[in-house]
XYZ file of C-alpha atoms in Angstrom:
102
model
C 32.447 34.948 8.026
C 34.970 32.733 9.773
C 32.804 30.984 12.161
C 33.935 27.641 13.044
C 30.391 26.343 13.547
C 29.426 27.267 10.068
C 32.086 25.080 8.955
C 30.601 21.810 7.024
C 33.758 20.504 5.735
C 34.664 17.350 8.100
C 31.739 17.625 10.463
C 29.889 14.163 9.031
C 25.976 16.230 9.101
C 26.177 15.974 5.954
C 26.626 12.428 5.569
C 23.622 11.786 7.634
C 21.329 13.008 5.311
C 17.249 14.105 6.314
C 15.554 12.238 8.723
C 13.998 9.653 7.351
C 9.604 9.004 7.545
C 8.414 6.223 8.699
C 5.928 5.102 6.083
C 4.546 2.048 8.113
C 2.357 3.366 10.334
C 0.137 4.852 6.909
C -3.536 4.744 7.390
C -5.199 2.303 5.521
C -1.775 0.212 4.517
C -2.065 -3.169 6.589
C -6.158 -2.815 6.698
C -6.157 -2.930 2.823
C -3.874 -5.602 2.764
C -5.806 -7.506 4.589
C -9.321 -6.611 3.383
C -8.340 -6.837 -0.443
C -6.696 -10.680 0.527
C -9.785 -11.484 2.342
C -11.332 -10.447 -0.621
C -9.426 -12.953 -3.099
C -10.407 -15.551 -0.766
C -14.352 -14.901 -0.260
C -14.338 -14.349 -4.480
C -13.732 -18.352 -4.738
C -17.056 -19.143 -2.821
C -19.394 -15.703 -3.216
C -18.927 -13.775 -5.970
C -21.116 -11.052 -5.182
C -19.730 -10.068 -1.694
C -16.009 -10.804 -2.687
C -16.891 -7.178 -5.177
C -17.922 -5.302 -2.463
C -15.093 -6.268 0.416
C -12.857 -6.233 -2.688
C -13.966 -2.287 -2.924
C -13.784 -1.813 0.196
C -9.743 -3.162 0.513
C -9.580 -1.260 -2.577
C -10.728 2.091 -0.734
C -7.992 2.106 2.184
C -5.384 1.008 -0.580
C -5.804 3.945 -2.437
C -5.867 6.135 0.757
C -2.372 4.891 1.962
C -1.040 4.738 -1.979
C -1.725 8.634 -2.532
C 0.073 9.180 1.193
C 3.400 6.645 0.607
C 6.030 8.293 -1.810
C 7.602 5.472 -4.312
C 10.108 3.982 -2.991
C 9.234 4.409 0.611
C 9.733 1.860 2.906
C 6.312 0.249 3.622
C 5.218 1.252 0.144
C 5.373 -2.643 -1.262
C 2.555 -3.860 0.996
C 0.282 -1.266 -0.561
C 1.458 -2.266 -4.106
C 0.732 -5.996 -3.037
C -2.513 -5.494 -1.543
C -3.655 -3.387 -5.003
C -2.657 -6.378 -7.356
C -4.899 -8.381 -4.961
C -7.683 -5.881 -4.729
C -7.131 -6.140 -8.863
C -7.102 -10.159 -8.533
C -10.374 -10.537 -6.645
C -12.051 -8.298 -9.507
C -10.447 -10.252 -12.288
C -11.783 -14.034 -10.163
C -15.503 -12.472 -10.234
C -15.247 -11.179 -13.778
C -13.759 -14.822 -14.439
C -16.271 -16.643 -12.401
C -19.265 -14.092 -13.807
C -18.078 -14.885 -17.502
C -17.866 -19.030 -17.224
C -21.242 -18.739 -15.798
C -22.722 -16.817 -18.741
C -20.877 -19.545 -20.923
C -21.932 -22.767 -19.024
């Protein structure tokens, strides 16, 4: 076949690689962010309730983790907001702990 437009050699397409996904607009990324921080905060004061909106950061984490490939853009935010959802959990266990000992 000597089709010119079958040619690739020259033609830069294949330099431009696939289209690239935008990873940012994720459900559940920047609403578990925010939860799970909002969580680490409310654990200094109430325990109790820092566990549940901890959970509930944790929930829309996980839904945007299983979505994002690694190494997507967008995919750090997710990865942030899960050490934090892990950091409220470790403040109440912490908190739950010095209490038993006091």
């Amino acid at each position: 076949m000597n089709d010119p437009r079958a040619k690739m050699d020259g033609n830069r397409l294949l330099s431009l690689g696939a289209p690239q996904s935008d990873w940012t607009k994720t459900p559940g990324r920047l609403p578990g962010f925010w939860v799970a921080a909002l969580g680490l905060i409310v654990a200094v004061v109430y325990p109790v309730p820092a566990l549940i909106v901890g959970a509930v950061g944790l929930m829309f984490t996980l839904q945007a983790y299983r979505v994002i490939p690694a190494g997507a853009r967008g995919r750090g935010l997710v990865v942030a907001a899960l050490a934090l959802a892990g950091a409220t959990a470790g403040v109440v266990v912490l908190q739950f702990v010095l209490a038993l000992l006091m």
